[in-house]
PDB file of C-alpha atoms in Angstrom:
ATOM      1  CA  UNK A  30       1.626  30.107  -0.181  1.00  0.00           C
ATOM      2  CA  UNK A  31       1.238  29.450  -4.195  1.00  0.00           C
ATOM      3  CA  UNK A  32       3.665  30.999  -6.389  1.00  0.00           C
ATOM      4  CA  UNK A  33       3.303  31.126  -9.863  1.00  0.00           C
ATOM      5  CA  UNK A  34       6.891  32.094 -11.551  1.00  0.00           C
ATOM      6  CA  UNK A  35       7.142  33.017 -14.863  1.00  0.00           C
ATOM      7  CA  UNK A  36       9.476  33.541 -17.396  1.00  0.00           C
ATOM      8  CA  UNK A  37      11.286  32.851 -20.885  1.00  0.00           C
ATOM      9  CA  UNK A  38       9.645  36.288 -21.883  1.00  0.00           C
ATOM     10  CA  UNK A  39      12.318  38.419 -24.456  1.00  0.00           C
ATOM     11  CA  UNK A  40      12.214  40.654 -27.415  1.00  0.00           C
ATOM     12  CA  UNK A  41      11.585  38.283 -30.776  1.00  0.00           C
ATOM     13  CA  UNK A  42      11.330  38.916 -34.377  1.00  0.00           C
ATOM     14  CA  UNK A  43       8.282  38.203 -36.390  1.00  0.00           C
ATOM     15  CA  UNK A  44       7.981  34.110 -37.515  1.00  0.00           C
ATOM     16  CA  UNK A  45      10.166  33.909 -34.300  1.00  0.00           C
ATOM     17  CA  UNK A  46       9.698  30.675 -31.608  1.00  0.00           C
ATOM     18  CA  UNK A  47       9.659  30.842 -27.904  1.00  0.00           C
ATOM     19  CA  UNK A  48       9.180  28.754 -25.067  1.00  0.00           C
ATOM     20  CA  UNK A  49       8.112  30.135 -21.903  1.00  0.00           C
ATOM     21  CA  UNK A  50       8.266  28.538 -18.433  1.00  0.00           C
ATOM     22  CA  UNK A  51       6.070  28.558 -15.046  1.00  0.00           C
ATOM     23  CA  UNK A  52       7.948  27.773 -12.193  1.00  0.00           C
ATOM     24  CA  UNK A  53       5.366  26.632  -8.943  1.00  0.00           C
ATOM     25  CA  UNK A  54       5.296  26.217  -5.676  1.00  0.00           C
ATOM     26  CA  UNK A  55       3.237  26.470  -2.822  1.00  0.00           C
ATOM     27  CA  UNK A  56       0.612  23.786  -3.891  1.00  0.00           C
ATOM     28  CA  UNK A  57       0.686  19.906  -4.852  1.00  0.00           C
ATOM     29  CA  UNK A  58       1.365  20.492  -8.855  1.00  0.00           C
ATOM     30  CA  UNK A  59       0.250  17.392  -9.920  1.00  0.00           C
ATOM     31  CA  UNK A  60      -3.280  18.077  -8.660  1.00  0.00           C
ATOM     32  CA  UNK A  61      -4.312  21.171 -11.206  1.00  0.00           C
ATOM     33  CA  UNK A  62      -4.827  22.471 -14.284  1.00  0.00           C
ATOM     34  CA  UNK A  63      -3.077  24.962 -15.441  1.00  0.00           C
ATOM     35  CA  UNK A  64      -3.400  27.877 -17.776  1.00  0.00           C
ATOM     36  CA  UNK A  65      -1.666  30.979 -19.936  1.00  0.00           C
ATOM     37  CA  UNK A  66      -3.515  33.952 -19.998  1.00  0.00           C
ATOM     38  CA  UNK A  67      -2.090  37.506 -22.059  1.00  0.00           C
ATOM     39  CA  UNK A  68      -2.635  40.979 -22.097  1.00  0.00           C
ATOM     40  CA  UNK A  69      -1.672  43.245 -24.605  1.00  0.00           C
ATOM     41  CA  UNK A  70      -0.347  46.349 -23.523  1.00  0.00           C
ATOM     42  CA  UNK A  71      -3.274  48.424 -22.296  1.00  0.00           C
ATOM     43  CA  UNK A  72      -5.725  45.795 -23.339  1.00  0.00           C
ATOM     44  CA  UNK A  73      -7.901  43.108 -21.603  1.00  0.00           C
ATOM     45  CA  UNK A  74      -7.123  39.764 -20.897  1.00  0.00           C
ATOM     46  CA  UNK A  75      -7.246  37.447 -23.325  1.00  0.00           C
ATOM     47  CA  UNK A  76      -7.200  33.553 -22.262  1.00  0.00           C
ATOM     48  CA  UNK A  77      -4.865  31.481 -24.131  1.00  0.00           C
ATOM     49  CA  UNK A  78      -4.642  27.838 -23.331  1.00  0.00           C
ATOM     50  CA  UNK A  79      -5.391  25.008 -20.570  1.00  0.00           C
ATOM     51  CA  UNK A  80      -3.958  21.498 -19.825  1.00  0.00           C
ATOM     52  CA  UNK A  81      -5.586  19.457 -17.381  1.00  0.00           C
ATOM     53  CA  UNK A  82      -3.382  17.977 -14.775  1.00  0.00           C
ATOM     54  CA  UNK A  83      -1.928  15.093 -16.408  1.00  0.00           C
ATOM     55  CA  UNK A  84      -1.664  16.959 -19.020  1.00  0.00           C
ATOM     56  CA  UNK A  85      -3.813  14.403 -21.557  1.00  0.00           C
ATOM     57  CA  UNK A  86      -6.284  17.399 -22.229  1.00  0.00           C
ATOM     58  CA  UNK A  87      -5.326  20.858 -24.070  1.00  0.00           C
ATOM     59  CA  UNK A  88      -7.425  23.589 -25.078  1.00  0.00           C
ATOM     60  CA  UNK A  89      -5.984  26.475 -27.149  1.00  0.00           C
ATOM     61  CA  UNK A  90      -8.162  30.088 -28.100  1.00  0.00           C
ATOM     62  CA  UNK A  91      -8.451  30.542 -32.121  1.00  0.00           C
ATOM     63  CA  UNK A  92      -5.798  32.898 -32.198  1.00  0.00           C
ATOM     64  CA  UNK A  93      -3.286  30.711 -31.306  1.00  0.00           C
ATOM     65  CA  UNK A  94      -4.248  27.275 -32.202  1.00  0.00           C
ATOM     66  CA  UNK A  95      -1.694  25.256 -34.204  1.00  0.00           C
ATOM     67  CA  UNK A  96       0.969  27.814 -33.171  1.00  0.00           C
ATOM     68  CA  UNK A  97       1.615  27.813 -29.495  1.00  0.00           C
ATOM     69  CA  UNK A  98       1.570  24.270 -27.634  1.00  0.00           C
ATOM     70  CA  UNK A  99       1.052  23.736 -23.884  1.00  0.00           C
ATOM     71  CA  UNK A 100       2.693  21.391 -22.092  1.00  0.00           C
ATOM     72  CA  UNK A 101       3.936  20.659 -18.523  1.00  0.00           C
ATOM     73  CA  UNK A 102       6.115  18.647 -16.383  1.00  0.00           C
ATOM     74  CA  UNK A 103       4.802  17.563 -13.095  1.00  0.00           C
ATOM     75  CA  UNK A 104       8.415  16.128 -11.767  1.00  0.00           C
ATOM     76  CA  UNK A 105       9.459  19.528 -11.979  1.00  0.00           C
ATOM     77  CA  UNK A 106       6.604  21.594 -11.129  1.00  0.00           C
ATOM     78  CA  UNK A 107       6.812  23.184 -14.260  1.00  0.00           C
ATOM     79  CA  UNK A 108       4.399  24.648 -16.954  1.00  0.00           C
ATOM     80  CA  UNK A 109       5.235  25.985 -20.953  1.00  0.00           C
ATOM     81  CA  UNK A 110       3.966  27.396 -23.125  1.00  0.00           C
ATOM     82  CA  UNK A 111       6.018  27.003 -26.604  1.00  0.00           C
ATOM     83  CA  UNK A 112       5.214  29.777 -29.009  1.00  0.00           C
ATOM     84  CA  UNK A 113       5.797  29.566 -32.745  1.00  0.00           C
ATOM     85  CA  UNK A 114       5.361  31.553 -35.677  1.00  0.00           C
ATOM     86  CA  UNK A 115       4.715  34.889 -33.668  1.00  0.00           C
ATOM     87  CA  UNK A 116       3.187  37.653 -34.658  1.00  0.00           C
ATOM     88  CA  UNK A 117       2.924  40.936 -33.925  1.00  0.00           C
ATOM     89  CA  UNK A 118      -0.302  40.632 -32.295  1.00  0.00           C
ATOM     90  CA  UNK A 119       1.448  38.411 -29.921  1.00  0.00           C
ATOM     91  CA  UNK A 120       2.921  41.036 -28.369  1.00  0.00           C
ATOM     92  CA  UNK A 121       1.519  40.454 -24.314  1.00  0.00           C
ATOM     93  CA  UNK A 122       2.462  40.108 -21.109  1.00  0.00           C
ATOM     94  CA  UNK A 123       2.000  36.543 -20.438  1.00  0.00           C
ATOM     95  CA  UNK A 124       0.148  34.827 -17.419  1.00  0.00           C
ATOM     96  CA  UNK A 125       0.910  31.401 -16.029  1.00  0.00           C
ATOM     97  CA  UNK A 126      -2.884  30.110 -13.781  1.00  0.00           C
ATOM     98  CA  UNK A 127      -3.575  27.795 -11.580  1.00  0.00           C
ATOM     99  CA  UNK A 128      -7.642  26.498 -11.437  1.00  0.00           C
ATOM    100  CA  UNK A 129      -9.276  27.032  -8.100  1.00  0.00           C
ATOM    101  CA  UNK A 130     -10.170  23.299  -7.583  1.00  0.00           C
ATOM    102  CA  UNK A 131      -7.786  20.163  -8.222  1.00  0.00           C
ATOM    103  CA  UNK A 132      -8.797  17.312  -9.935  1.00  0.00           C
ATOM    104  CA  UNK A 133     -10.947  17.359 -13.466  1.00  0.00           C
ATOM    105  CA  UNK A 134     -11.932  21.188 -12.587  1.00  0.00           C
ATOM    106  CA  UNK A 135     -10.689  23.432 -15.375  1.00  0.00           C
ATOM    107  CA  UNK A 136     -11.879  26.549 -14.313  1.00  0.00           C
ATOM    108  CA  UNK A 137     -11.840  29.177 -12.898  1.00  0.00           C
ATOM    109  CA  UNK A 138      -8.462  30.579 -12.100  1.00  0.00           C
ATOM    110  CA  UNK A 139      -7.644  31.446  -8.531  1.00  0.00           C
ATOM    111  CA  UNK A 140      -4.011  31.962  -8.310  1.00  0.00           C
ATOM    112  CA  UNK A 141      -2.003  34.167 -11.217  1.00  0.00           C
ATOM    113  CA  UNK A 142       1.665  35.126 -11.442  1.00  0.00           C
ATOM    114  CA  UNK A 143       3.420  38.252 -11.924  1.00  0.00           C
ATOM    115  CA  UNK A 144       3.416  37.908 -15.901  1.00  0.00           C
ATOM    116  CA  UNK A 145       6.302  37.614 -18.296  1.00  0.00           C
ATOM    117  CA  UNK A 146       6.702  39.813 -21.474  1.00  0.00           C
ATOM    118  CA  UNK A 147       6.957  38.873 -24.805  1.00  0.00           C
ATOM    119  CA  UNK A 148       7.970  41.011 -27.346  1.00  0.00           C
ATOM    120  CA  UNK A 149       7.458  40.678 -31.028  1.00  0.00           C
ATOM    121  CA  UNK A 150       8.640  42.968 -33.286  1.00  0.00           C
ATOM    122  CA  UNK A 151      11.535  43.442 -36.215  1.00  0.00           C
TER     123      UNK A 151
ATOM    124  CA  UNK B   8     -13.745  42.511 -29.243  1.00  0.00           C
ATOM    125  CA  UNK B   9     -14.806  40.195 -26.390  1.00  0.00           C
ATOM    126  CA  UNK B  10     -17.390  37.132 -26.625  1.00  0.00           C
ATOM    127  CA  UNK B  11     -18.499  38.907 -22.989  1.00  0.00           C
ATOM    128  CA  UNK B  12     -19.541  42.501 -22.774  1.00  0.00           C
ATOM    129  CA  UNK B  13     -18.922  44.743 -20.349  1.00  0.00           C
ATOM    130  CA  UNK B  14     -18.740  48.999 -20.207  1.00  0.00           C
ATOM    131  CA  UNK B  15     -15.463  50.309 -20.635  1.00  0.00           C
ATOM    132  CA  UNK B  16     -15.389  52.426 -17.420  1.00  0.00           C
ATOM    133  CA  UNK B  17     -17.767  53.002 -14.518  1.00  0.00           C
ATOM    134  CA  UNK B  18     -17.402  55.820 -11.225  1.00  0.00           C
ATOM    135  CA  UNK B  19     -18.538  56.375  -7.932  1.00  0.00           C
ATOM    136  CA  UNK B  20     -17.847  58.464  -5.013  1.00  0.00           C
ATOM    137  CA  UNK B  21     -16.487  56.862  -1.659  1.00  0.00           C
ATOM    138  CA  UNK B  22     -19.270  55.126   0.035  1.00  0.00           C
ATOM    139  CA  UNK B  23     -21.225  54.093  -3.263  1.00  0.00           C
ATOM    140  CA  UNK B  24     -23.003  51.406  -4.482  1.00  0.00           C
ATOM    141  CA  UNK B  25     -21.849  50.770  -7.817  1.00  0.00           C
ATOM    142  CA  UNK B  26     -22.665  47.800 -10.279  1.00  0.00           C
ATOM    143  CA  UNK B  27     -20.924  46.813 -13.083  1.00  0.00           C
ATOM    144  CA  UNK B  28     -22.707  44.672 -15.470  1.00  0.00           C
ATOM    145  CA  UNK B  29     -21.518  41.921 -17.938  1.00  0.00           C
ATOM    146  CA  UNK B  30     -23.722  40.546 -20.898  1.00  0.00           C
ATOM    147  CA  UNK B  31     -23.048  37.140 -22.223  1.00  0.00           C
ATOM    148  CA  UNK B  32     -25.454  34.258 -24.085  1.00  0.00           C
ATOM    149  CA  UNK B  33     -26.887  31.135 -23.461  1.00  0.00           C
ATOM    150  CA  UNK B  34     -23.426  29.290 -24.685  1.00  0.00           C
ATOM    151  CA  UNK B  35     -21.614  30.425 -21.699  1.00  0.00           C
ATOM    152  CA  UNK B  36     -23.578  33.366 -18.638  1.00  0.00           C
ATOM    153  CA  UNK B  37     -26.889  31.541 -19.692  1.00  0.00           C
ATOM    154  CA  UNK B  38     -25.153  28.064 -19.272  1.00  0.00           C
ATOM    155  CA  UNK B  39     -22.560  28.291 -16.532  1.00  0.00           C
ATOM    156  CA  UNK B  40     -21.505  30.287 -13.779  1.00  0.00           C
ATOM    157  CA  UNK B  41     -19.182  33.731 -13.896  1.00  0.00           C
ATOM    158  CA  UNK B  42     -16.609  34.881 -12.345  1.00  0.00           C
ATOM    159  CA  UNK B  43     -14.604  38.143 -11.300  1.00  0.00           C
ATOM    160  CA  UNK B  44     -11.280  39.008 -10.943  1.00  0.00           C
ATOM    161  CA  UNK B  45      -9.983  42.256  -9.963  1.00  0.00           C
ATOM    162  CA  UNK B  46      -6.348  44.108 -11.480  1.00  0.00           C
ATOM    163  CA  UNK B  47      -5.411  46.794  -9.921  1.00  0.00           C
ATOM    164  CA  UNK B  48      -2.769  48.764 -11.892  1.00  0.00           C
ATOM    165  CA  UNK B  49       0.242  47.259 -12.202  1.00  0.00           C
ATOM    166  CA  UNK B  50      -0.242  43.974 -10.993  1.00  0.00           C
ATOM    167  CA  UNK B  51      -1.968  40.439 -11.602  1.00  0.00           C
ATOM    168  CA  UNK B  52      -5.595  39.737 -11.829  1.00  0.00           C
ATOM    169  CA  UNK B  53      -7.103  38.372  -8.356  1.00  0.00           C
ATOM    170  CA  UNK B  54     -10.076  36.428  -8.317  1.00  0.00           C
ATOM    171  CA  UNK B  55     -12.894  38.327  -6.378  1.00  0.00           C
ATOM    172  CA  UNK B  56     -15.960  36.468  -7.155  1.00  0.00           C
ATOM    173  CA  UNK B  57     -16.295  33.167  -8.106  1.00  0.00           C
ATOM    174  CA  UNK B  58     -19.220  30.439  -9.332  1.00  0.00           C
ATOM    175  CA  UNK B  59     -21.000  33.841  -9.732  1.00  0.00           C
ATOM    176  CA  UNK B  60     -21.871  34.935  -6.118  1.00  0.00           C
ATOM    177  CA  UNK B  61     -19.212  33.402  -3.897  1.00  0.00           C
ATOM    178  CA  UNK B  62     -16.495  34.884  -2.150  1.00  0.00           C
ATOM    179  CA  UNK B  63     -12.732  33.756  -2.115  1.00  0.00           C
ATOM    180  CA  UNK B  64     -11.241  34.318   1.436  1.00  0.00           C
ATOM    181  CA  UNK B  65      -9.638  37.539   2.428  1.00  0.00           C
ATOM    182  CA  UNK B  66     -12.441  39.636  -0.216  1.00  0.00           C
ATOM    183  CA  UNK B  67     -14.576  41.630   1.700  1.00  0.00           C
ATOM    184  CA  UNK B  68     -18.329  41.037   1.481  1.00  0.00           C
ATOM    185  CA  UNK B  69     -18.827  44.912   0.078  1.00  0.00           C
ATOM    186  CA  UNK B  70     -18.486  42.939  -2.990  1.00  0.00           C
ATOM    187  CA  UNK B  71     -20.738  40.422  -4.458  1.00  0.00           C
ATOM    188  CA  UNK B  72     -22.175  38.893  -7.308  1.00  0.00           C
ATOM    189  CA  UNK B  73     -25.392  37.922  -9.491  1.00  0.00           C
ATOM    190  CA  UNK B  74     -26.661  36.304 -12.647  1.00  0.00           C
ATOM    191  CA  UNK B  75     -29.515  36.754 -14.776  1.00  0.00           C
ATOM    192  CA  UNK B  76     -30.295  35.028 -17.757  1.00  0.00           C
ATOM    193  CA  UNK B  77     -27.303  35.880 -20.045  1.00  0.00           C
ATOM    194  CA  UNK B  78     -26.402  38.788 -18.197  1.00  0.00           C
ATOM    195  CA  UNK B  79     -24.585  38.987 -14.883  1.00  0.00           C
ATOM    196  CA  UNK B  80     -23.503  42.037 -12.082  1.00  0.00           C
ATOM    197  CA  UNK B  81     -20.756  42.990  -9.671  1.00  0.00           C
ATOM    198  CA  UNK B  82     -21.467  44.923  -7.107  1.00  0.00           C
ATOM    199  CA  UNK B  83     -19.929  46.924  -5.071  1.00  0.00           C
ATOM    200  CA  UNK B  84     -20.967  48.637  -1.750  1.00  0.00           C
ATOM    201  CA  UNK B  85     -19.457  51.053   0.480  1.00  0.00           C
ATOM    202  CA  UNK B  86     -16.968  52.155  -2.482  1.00  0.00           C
ATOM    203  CA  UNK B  87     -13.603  52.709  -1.274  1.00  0.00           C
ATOM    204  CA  UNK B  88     -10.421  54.519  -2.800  1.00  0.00           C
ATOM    205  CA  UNK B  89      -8.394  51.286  -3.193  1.00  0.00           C
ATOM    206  CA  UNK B  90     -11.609  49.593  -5.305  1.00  0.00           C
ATOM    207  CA  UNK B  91     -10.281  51.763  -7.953  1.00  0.00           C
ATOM    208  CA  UNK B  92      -9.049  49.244 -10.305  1.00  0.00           C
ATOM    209  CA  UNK B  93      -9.954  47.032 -13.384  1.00  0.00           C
ATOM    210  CA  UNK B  94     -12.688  44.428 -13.395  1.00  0.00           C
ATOM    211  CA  UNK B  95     -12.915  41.222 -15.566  1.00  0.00           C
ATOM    212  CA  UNK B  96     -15.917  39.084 -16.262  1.00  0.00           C
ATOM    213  CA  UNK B  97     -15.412  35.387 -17.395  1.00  0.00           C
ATOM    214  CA  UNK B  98     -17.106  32.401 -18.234  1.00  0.00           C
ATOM    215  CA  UNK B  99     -16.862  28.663 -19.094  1.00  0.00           C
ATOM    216  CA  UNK B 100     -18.151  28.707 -22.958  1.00  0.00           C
ATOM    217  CA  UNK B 101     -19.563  25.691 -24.656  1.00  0.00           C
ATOM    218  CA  UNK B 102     -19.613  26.703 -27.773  1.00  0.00           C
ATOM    219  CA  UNK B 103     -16.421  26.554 -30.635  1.00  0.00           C
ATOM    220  CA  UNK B 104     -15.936  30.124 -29.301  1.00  0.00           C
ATOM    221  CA  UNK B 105     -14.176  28.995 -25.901  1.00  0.00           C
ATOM    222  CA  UNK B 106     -13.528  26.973 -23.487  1.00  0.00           C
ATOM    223  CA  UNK B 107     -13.098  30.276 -21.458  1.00  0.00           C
ATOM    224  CA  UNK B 108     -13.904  33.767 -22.446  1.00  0.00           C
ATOM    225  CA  UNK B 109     -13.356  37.160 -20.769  1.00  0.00           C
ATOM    226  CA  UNK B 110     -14.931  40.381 -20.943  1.00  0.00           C
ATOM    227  CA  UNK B 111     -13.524  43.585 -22.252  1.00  0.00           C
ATOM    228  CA  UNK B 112     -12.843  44.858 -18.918  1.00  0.00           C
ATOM    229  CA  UNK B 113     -14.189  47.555 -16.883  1.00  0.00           C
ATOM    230  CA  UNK B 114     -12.346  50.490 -15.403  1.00  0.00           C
ATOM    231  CA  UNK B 115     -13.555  51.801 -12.166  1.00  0.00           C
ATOM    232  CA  UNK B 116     -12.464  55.196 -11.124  1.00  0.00           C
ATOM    233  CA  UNK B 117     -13.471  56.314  -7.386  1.00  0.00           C
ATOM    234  CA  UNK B 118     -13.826  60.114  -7.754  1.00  0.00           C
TER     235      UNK B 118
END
């Protein structure tokens, strides 16, 4: 069974940096990309960032671009997303993804974890 | 507000056929194929529709999907109680807009 763990999610001041983390299991890792989705407290989803499996490709939305960096680490299973220069507006419960198909698919998203919150306010 | 459009809420009675439509353009419904994911409250999206008429396992086939043009549906038969959720349209996007894009969401209330 996949499980998508996140977490790294906390109360952080404006300008603030964070890095959160997607623990998986269930699946062979290595195989998928992977993405961070957010919603906004009673809002929609809004799609953040992808990196393909070996993580040589990236994607970011506008919103975030040159601010929050993907990454992952395939030895441990293990996805980030490292946030800087928050803003309010970043305020979101944070999904980690994983794509339906391994390989050079990128979409869609069949798998989702519970979400971690992230918090930013002074 | 969202590259993908969709109506903010929709309703039916148990039993119903509802549809719940989602408007796009040629960069992303009128290019590629959509997908659906259900939330019900509380928890994580699910996917419920993918490549814009197919079926993960485990959905039932009272729901399915379409395209048109730029415009795509979800549809719903035999409306049930535990349908009552949020539903999400989304789309590969070609243009400097994406890569992926998701619609404003639709809230479906069974009355």
């Amino acid at each position: 069974e996949v499980q998508l763990v996140e977490s790294g999610g906390v109360v952080v001041q404006p300008g603030g940096s964070l890095r959160l983390s997607c623990a998986a299991s269930g699946f062979t890792f290595d195989d998928y990309a992977m993405h961070w989705v957010r919603q906004a407290p009673g809002k929609g989803l809004e799609w953040v960032s992808l990196i393909s499996w070996n993580g040589a490709t990236t994607y970011y939305a506008d919103s975030v671009r040159g601010r929050f960096t993907i990454s992952r680490d395939n030895s441990k299973n293990s996805l980030y997303l490292q946030m800087n220069s928050l803003r309010t507006e970043d305020t979101a419960l944070y999904y980690c993804a994983k794509v339906r198909v391994g390989g050079y698919y990128y979409w869609p998203l069949d798998s989702w974890g519970q979400g971690t919150l992230v918090t930013v306010s002074s | 507000h969202s590259v993908l459009t969709q109506p903010p809420s929709a309703s039916g009675t148990p039993g119903q056929r509802v549809t719940i439509s989602c408007s796009g353009s040629t960069s992303n419904i009128g290019t590629n194929t959509v997908h659906w994911y259900q939330q019900l409250p509380g928890t994580a999206p699910k996917l419920l529709i993918y490549s814009t008429n197919q079926r993960p396992s485990g959905v039932p086939d009272r729901f399915s999907g379409s395209k048109s043009g730029t415009s795509a549906s979800l549809a719903i038969s035999g409306l049930q109680s535990e349908d009552e959720a949020d539903y999400y349209c989304a789309a590969w996007d070609d243009s400097l807009t994406g890569p992926v894009v998701f619609g404003g969401g639709t809230k479906l209330t069974v009355l």
